[in-house]
Amino acid sequence: AFFVAIMCAVFIPHAVKEHNLEKQIDVIEELIENGDYDAALRNAEQLHGDANYSRENAKKWDEIREAYIIRIEELQAKAAGKIKIPQIDIKGKQYTEVEDYYKKAGFSNVFTEKVADLITGWLHDDGEVIDVYINGSNQFSVGEYIEQYAEIVIKYHGFAD
């Protein structure tokens, strides 16, 4: 009887919390469907598992919470006309490839600029990207959300005309 009482004292509160978290997910989904991203984000930030019950349970709910937060932030940005700066390794890439990558991500003001710095083409290839500038700066964070109409300039090596 003592063992049963202990098990009920541990398991029942955990089961109630788990049920409440699952109901909270239903609320979050409904808020997302209705476009109320701020309320959905507030609710998602409150998804916390029962660390007193098990580490695995807490980890599971941490992962669920993080996934919802990322999803909601992406939806908020998209609704605001913003796009995530894509992750691309520009080293050794041709400017046309990088240009296509940014355009496919959804950016519309993508320009290229040749820097006529090649003499023989031994150190760098013609068309090889030097750097990418967003709104005049090459200091930006991959994954950051910016306006889809931000000016993106891809500078590349080239021969003088």
XYZ file of C-alpha atoms in Angstrom:
161
model
C 0.000 0.000 0.000
C 2.885 2.334 0.836
C 4.506 1.627 -2.551
C 1.222 2.331 -4.356
C 0.796 5.601 -2.455
C 4.333 6.683 -3.406
C 3.772 5.754 -7.060
C 0.482 7.685 -7.158
C 2.125 10.710 -5.539
C 4.802 10.733 -8.264
C 2.977 9.512 -11.347
C -0.388 11.293 -11.104
C 1.034 14.858 -10.918
C 3.363 14.010 -13.815
C 0.490 12.627 -15.907
C -1.578 15.761 -15.218
C 1.328 18.018 -16.197
C 1.924 15.976 -19.361
C -1.760 16.226 -20.273
C -1.720 20.004 -19.685
C 1.360 20.392 -21.902
C -0.337 18.442 -24.676
C -3.404 20.696 -24.358
C -1.093 23.711 -24.502
C 0.262 22.428 -27.832
C -3.306 22.342 -29.170
C -3.725 25.976 -28.084
C -0.415 26.942 -29.752
C -1.438 25.248 -32.998
C -4.758 27.087 -32.965
C -3.022 30.424 -32.329
C -0.621 29.750 -35.199
C -3.512 28.838 -37.492
C -5.230 32.124 -36.571
C -2.024 34.129 -37.161
C -1.663 35.219 -33.525
C 2.077 34.588 -33.451
C 2.808 36.716 -30.373
C 0.394 34.714 -28.216
C 1.632 31.460 -29.764
C 5.219 32.417 -28.915
C 4.316 33.296 -25.317
C 2.596 29.916 -24.956
C 5.475 28.049 -26.586
C 7.967 29.645 -24.218
C 6.026 28.084 -21.329
C 6.399 24.499 -22.551
C 8.573 22.929 -19.869
C 8.703 19.237 -19.041
C 8.725 17.754 -15.572
C 12.405 17.644 -14.561
C 11.335 16.126 -11.227
C 9.946 13.138 -13.077
C 12.839 12.461 -15.468
C 15.602 14.172 -17.409
C 14.340 12.553 -20.593
C 10.927 14.128 -20.094
C 12.434 17.564 -19.516
C 14.685 17.164 -22.573
C 11.735 16.074 -24.742
C 9.745 19.176 -23.826
C 12.799 21.426 -24.222
C 13.173 20.150 -27.797
C 9.463 20.600 -28.494
C 9.568 24.134 -27.049
C 12.622 25.103 -29.138
C 11.065 23.689 -32.315
C 7.881 25.707 -31.759
C 9.815 28.889 -30.986
C 11.856 28.554 -34.184
C 8.746 27.781 -36.249
C 6.798 30.724 -34.813
C 9.692 33.165 -35.248
C 10.000 32.094 -38.894
C 6.265 32.615 -39.412
C 6.448 36.046 -37.720
C 9.337 37.080 -39.940
C 7.612 35.821 -43.079
C 4.420 37.682 -42.142
C 6.504 40.849 -41.678
C 8.110 40.438 -45.106
C 11.459 39.338 -43.712
C 13.680 36.513 -44.863
C 16.353 34.562 -43.057
C 19.889 35.212 -44.277
C 20.895 31.885 -45.801
C 23.944 29.939 -44.770
C 26.294 29.607 -47.701
C 30.040 29.139 -47.821
C 31.115 31.701 -50.415
C 34.773 30.689 -50.438
C 35.743 29.651 -53.963
C 32.162 30.026 -55.274
C 31.253 31.767 -58.516
C 29.200 34.934 -58.107
C 26.353 33.551 -60.256
C 25.913 30.615 -57.868
C 25.797 32.893 -54.819
C 23.459 35.290 -56.622
C 21.063 32.437 -57.424
C 21.220 31.226 -53.831
C 20.093 34.604 -52.442
C 17.389 35.004 -55.091
C 16.032 31.518 -54.370
C 15.930 32.427 -50.658
C 13.468 35.176 -51.651
C 15.593 38.317 -51.817
C 14.725 40.589 -54.732
C 17.440 43.298 -54.689
C 20.468 41.150 -55.433
C 23.244 42.804 -57.414
C 26.733 41.839 -58.507
C 29.806 44.022 -58.705
C 32.975 43.063 -60.504
C 36.233 44.164 -58.871
C 38.774 44.318 -61.714
C 41.708 43.023 -59.674
C 42.865 40.029 -61.714
C 46.018 40.140 -63.792
C 46.753 36.470 -64.473
C 43.976 34.641 -62.657
C 46.407 32.378 -60.787
C 45.380 33.337 -57.252
C 41.665 33.720 -57.875
C 39.323 32.634 -60.639
C 37.433 35.069 -62.812
C 33.997 35.442 -61.176
C 35.119 34.112 -57.766
C 33.255 35.796 -54.906
C 35.182 38.226 -52.708
C 32.405 39.033 -50.243
C 28.690 39.640 -49.798
C 27.321 42.959 -48.527
C 23.843 43.396 -47.107
C 22.676 46.992 -46.926
C 26.286 48.122 -47.347
C 27.841 45.923 -44.656
C 29.629 42.607 -44.802
C 29.071 42.153 -41.057
C 25.856 40.172 -40.657
C 24.730 37.004 -38.955
C 23.610 33.931 -40.838
C 20.099 33.071 -39.703
C 19.255 36.704 -38.956
C 15.972 37.941 -40.448
C 16.112 40.973 -42.714
C 13.739 42.742 -45.096
C 13.254 40.849 -48.328
C 14.008 44.099 -50.174
C 17.406 44.583 -48.487
C 20.139 45.433 -50.958
C 22.518 42.519 -51.414
C 25.724 43.137 -53.340
C 28.009 40.274 -54.294
C 31.519 41.476 -55.095
C 33.700 39.204 -57.206
C 37.133 39.031 -58.807
C 37.422 39.827 -62.489
C 39.729 40.968 -65.238
C 39.719 44.593 -66.376
C 37.591 45.110 -69.461
